[in-house]
Tab-separated table of C-alpha atoms and ligand atoms in Angstrom:
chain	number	residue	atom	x	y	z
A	149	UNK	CA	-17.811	-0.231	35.330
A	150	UNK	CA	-17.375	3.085	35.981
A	151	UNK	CA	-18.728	5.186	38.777
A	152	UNK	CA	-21.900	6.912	37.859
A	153	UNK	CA	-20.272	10.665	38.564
A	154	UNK	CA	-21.592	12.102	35.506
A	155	UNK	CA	-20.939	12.067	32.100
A	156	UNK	CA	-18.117	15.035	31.940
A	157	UNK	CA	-16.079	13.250	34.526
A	158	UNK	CA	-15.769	9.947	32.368
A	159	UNK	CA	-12.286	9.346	32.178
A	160	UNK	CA	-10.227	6.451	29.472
A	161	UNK	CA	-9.272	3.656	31.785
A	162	UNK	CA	-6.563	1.778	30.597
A	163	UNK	CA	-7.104	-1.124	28.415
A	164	UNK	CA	-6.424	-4.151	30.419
A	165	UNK	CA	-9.258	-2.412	32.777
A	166	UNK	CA	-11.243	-1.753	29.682
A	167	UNK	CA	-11.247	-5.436	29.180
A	168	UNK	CA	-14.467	-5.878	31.147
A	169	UNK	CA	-16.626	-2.687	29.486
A	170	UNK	CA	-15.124	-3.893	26.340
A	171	UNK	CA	-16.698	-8.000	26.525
A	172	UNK	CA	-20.235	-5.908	27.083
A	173	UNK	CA	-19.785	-3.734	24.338
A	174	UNK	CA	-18.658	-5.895	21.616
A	175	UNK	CA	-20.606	-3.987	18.762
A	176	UNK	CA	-21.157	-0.676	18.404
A	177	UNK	CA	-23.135	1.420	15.629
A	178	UNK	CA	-21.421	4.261	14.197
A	179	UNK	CA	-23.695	7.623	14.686
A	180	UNK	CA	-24.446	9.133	11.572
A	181	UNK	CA	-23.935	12.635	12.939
A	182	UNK	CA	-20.074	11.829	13.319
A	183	UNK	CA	-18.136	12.381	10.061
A	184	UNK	CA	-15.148	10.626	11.604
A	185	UNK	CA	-13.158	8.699	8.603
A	186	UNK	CA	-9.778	6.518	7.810
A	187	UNK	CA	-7.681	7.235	4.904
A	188	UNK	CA	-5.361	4.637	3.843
A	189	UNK	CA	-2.200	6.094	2.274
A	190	UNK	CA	-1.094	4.474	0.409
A	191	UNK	CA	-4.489	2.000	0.013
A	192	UNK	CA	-2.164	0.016	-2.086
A	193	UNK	CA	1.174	-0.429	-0.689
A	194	UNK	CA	4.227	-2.680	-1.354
A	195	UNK	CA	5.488	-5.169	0.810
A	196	UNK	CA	8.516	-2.988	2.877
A	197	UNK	CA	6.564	0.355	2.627
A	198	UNK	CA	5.295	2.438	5.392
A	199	UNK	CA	1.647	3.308	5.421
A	200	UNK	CA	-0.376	5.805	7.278
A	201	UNK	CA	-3.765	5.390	8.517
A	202	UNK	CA	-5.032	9.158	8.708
A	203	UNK	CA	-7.473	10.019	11.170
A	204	UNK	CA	-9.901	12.843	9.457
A	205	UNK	CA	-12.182	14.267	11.291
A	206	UNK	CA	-11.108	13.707	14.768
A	207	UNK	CA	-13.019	16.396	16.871
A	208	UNK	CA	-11.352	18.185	19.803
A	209	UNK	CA	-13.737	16.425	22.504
A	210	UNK	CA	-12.103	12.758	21.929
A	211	UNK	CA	-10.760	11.810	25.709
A	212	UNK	CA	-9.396	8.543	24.080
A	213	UNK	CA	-9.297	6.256	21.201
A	214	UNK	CA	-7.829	3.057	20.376
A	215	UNK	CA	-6.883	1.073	17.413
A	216	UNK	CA	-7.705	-2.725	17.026
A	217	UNK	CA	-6.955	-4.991	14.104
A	218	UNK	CA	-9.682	-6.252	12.108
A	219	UNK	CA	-13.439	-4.913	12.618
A	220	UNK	CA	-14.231	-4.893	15.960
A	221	UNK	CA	-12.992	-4.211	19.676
A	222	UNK	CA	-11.621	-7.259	20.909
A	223	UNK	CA	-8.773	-6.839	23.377
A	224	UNK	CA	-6.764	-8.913	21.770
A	225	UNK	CA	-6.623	-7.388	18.784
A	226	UNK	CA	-5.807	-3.941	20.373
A	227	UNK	CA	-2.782	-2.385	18.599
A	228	UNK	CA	-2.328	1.054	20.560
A	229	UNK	CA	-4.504	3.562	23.212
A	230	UNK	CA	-3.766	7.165	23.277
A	231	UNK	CA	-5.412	8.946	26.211
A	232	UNK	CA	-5.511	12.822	25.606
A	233	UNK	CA	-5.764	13.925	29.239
A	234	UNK	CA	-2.372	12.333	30.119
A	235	UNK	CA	-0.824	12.246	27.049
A	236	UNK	CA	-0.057	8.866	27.077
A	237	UNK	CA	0.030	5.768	24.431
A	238	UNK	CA	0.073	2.320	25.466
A	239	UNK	CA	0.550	-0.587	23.512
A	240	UNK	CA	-1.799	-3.693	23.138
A	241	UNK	CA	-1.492	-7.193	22.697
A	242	UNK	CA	-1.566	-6.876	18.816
A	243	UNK	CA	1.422	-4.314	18.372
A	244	UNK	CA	3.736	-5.611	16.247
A	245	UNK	CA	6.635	-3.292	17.419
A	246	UNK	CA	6.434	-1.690	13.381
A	247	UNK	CA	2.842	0.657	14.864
A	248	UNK	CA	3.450	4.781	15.683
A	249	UNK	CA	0.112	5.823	17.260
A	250	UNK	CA	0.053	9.937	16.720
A	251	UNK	CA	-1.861	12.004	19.256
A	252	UNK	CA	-3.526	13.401	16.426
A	253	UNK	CA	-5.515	9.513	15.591
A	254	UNK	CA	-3.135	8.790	12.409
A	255	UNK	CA	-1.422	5.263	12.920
A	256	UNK	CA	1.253	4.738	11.180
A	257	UNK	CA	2.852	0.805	9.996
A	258	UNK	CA	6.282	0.929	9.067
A	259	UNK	CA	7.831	-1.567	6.414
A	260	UNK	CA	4.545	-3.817	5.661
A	261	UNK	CA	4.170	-7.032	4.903
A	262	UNK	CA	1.407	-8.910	3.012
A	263	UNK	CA	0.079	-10.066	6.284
A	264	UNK	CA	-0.617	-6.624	7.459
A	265	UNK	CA	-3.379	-7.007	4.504
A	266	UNK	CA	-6.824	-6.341	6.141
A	267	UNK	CA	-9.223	-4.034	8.056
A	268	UNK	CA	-8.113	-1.165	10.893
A	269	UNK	CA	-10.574	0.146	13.197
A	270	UNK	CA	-10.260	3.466	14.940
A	271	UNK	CA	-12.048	3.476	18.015
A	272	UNK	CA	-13.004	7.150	19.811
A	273	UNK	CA	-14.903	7.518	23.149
A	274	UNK	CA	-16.106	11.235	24.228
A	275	UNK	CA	-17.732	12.411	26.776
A	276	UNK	CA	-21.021	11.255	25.656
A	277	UNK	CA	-20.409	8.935	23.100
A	278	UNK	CA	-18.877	6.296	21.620
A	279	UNK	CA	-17.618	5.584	17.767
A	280	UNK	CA	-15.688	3.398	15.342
A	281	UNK	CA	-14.343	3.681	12.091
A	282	UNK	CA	-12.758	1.218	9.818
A	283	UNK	CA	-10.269	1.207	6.778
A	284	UNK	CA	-8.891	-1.282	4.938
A	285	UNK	CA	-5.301	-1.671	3.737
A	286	UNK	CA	-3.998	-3.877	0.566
A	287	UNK	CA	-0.080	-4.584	0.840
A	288	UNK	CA	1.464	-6.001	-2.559
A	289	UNK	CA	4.694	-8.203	-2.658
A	290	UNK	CA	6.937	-6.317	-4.568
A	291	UNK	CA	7.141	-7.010	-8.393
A	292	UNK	CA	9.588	-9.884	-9.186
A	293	UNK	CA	12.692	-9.121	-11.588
A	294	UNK	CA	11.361	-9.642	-15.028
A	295	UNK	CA	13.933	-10.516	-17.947
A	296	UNK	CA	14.435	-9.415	-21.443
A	297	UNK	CA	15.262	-11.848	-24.257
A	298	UNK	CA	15.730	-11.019	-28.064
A	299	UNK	CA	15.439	-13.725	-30.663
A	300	UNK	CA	18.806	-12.136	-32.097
A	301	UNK	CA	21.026	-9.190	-30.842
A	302	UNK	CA	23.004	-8.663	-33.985
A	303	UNK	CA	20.739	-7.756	-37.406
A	304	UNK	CA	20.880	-6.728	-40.541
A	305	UNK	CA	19.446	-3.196	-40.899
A	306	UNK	CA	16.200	-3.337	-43.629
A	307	UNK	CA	16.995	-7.410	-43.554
A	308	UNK	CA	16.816	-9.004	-40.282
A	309	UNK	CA	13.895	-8.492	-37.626
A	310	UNK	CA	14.267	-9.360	-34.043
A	311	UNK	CA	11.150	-10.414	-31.778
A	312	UNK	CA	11.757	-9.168	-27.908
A	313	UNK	CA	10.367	-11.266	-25.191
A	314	UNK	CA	9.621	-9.978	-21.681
A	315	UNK	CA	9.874	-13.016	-19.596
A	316	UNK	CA	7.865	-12.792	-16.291
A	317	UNK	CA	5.972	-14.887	-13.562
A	318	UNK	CA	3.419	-12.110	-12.513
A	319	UNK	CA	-0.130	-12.389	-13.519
A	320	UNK	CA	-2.422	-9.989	-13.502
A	321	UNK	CA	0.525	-7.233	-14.096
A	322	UNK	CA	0.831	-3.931	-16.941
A	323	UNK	CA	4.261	-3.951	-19.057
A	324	UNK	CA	5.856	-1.374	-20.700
A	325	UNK	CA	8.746	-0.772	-22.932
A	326	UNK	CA	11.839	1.459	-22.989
A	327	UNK	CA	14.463	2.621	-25.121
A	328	UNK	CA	17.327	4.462	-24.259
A	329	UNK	CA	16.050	4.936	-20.715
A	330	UNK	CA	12.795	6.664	-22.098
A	331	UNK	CA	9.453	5.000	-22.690
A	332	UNK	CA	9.451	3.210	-25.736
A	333	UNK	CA	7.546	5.248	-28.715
A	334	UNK	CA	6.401	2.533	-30.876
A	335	UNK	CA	7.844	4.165	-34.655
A	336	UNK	CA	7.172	2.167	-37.937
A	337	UNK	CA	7.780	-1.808	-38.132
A	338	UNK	CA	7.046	-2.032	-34.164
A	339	UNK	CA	4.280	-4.349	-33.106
A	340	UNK	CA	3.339	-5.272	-29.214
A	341	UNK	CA	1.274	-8.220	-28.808
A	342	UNK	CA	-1.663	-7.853	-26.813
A	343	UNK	CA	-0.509	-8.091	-23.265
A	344	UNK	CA	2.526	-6.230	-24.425
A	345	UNK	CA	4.683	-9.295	-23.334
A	346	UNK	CA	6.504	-8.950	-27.001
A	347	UNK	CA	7.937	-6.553	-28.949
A	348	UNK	CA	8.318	-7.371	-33.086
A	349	UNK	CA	10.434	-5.323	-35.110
A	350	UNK	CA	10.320	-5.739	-38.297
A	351	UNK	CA	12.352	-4.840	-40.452
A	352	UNK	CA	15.045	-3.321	-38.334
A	353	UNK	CA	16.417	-0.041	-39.003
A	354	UNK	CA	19.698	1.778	-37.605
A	355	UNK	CA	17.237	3.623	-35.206
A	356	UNK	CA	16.381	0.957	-33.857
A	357	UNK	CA	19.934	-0.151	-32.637
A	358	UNK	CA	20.088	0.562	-28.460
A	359	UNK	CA	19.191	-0.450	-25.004
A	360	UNK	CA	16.045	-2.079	-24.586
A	361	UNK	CA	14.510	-2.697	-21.003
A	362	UNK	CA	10.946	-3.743	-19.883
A	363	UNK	CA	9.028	-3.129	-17.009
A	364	UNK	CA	6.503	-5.164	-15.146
A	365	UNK	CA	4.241	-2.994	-12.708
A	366	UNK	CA	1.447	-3.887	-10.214
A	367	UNK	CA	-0.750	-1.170	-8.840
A	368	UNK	CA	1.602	-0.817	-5.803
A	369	UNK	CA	5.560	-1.688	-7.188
A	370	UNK	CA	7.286	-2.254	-9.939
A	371	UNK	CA	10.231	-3.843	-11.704
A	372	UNK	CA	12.946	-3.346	-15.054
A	373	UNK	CA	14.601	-6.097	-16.903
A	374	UNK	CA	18.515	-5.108	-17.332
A	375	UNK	CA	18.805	-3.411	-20.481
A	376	UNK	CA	19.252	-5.407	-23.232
A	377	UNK	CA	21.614	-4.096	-26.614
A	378	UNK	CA	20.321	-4.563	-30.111
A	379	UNK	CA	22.975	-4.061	-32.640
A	380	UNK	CA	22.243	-3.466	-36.056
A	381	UNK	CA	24.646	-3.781	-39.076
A	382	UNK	CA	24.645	-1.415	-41.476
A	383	UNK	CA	25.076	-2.200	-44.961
B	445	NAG	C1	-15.205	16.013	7.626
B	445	NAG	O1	-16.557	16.266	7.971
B	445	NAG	C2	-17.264	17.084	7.063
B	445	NAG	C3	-18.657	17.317	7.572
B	445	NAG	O2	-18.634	17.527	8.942
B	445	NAG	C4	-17.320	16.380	5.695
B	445	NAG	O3	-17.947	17.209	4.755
B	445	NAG	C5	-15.900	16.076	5.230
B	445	NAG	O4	-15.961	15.313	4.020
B	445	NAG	C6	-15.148	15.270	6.278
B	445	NAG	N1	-13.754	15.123	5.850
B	445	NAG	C7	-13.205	13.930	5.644
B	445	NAG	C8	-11.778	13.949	5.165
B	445	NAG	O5	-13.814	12.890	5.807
B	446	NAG	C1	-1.161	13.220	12.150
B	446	NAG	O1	0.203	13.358	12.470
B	446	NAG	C2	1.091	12.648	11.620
B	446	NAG	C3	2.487	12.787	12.186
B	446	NAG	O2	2.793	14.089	12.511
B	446	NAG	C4	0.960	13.191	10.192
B	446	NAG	O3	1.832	12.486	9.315
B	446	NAG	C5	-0.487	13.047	9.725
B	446	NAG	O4	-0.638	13.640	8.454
B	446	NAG	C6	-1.444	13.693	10.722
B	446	NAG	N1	-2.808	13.319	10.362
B	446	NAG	C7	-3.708	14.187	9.912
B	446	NAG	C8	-5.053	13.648	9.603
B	446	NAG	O5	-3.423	15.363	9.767
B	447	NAG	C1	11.245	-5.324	7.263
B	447	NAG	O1	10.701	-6.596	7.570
B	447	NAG	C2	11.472	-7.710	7.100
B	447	NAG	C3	10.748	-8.972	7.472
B	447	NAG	O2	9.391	-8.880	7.237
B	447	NAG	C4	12.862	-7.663	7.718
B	447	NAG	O3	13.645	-8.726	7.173
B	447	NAG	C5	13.518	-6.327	7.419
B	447	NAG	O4	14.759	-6.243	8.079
B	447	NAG	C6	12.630	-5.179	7.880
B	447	NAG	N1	13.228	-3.909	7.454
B	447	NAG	C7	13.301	-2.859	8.261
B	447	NAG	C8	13.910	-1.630	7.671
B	447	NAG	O5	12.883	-2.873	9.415
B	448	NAG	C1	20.910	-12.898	-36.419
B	448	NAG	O1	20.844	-11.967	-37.503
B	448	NAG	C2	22.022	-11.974	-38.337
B	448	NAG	C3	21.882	-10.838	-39.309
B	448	NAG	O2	20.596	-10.677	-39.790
B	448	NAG	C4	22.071	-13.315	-39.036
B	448	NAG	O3	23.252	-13.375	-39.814
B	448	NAG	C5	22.140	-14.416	-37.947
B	448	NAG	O4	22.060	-15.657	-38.577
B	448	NAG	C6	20.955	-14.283	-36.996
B	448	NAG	N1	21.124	-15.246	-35.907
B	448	NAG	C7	20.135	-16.017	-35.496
B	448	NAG	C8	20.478	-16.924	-34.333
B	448	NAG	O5	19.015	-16.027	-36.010
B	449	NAG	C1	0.759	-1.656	-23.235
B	449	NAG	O1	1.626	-0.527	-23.317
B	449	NAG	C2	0.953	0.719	-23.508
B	449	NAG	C3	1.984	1.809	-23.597
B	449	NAG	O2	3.107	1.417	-24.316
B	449	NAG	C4	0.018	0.976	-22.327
B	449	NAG	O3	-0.715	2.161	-22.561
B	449	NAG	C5	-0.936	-0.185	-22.170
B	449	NAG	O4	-1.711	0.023	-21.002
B	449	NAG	C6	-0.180	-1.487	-22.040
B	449	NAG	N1	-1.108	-2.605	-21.963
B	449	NAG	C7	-0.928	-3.640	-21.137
B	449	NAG	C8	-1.971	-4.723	-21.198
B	449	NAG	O5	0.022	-3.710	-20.365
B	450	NAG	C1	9.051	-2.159	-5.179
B	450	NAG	O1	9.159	-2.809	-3.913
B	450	NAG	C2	10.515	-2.983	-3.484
B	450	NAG	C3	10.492	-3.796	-2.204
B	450	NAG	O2	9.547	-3.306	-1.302
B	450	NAG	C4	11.178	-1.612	-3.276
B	450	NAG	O3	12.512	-1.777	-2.916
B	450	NAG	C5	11.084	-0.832	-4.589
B	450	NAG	O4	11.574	0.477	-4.383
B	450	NAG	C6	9.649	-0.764	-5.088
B	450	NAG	N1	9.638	-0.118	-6.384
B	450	NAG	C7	8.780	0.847	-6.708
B	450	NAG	C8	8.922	1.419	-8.077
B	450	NAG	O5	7.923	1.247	-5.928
């Protein structure tokens, strides 16, 4: 422990020494008067992404702070130190080589994968005090290619209808439709079924004739089918 000089002469030790202070001070309760907080951006990220964890609130008498995987301050799960005095950043046992601590608190994690999923804790120790705060990051795998089938390319205009299917594997996902490169406007004779999954035309008109794509998104990524050509004879 440290030497007991006085609280404005406490100093960051680094973390290996830390070790020791650390196993006695396994939990820690976040004042209320701090107003120290984690942003996530994006909360939602795809799989490949970078993502920042911004640091709000950090106040100009932070000697040190330290980020740890997960919820509390075990050593082992200690990602990065940055001690202000000196300048300096050291990595811990959980850097994953992809981690960019800022001297200004924000981590950053480039190109993220789903097992990156799960809480951050910023740790900050003053002169007088000692605080945590956590965030929480969601990574996404990245939409799979969805496909676009018609039950027939070629119709008759005012004859023939044609049902297009958007063939995909994700659950739990939001299509939509476009034509021509734009976002589908659903005119006269066009039907989606519930989940959007098909598109019914019927009849067909020569407006209708084009490039149809759809487009499978999550709340972090998202995917197009290759466009698809309906032709329609005219009469
Ligand atoms: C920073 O702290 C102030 C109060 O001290 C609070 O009102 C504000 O919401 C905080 N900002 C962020 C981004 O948390
Ligand atoms: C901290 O610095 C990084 C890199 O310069 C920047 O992207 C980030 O927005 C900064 N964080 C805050 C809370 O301003
Ligand atoms: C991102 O991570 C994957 C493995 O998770 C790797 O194959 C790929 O090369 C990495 N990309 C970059 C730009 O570092
Ligand atoms: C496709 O539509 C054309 C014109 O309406 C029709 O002649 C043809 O039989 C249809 N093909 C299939 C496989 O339904
Ligand atoms: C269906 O598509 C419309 C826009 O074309 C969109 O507003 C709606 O959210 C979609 N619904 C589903 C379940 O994907
Ligand atoms: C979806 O994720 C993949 C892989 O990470 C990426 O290449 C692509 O740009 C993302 N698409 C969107 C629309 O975010």
């Amino acid at each position: 422990m440290e030497p007991p000089s006085g609280p404005s002469r406490r100093r960051c030790v680094p973390w290996k020494r830390l070790l020791l202070a650390a196993s006695l001070l396994t939990f820690w309760t976040l004042p209320t008067t701090t107003q120290l907080s984690i942003e996530t951006v994006p909360p939602l990220a795809a799989e490949g992404s970078n993502v920042l964890l911004l640091a709000h609130n950090m106040t100009e008498k932070t000697l040190c702070y330290f980020w740890y995987r997960g919820e509390s301050e075990e050593t082992i799960k200690l990602i990065a130190s940055y001690t202000v005095a000196t300048n300096l950043i050291t990595t811990g046992p959980a850097h994953s080589g992809r981690e960019t601590l800022y001297p200004n608190g924000t981590l950053l994690i480039q190109n993220v994968t789903q097992k990156d999923t799960g809480s951050y804790t910023l740790l900050i120790l003053k002169f007088d005090l000692k605080a945590g705060q956590t965030g929480h990051l969601y990574v996404h795998h990245p939409v799979a290619w969805p496909s676009l089938q018609a039950s027939n390319t070629t119709v008759a205009e005012h004859e023939g209808s044609v049902v297009l299917t958007c063939l995909t594997d994700e659950t739990g996902v939001s299509i939509c439709w476009c034509f021509e490169g734009q976002s589908l406007l659903l005119t006269r004779g066009m039907t989606l079924s519930l989940d959007n999954s098909t598109l019914t035309i019927d009849p067909v008109s020569r407006k209708d004739a084009g490039d149809y794509q759809c487009e499978v998104s999550n709340r972090a990524n998202s995917s197009k089918s290759d466009p698809l050509r309906l032709h329609v004879k005219c009469k």
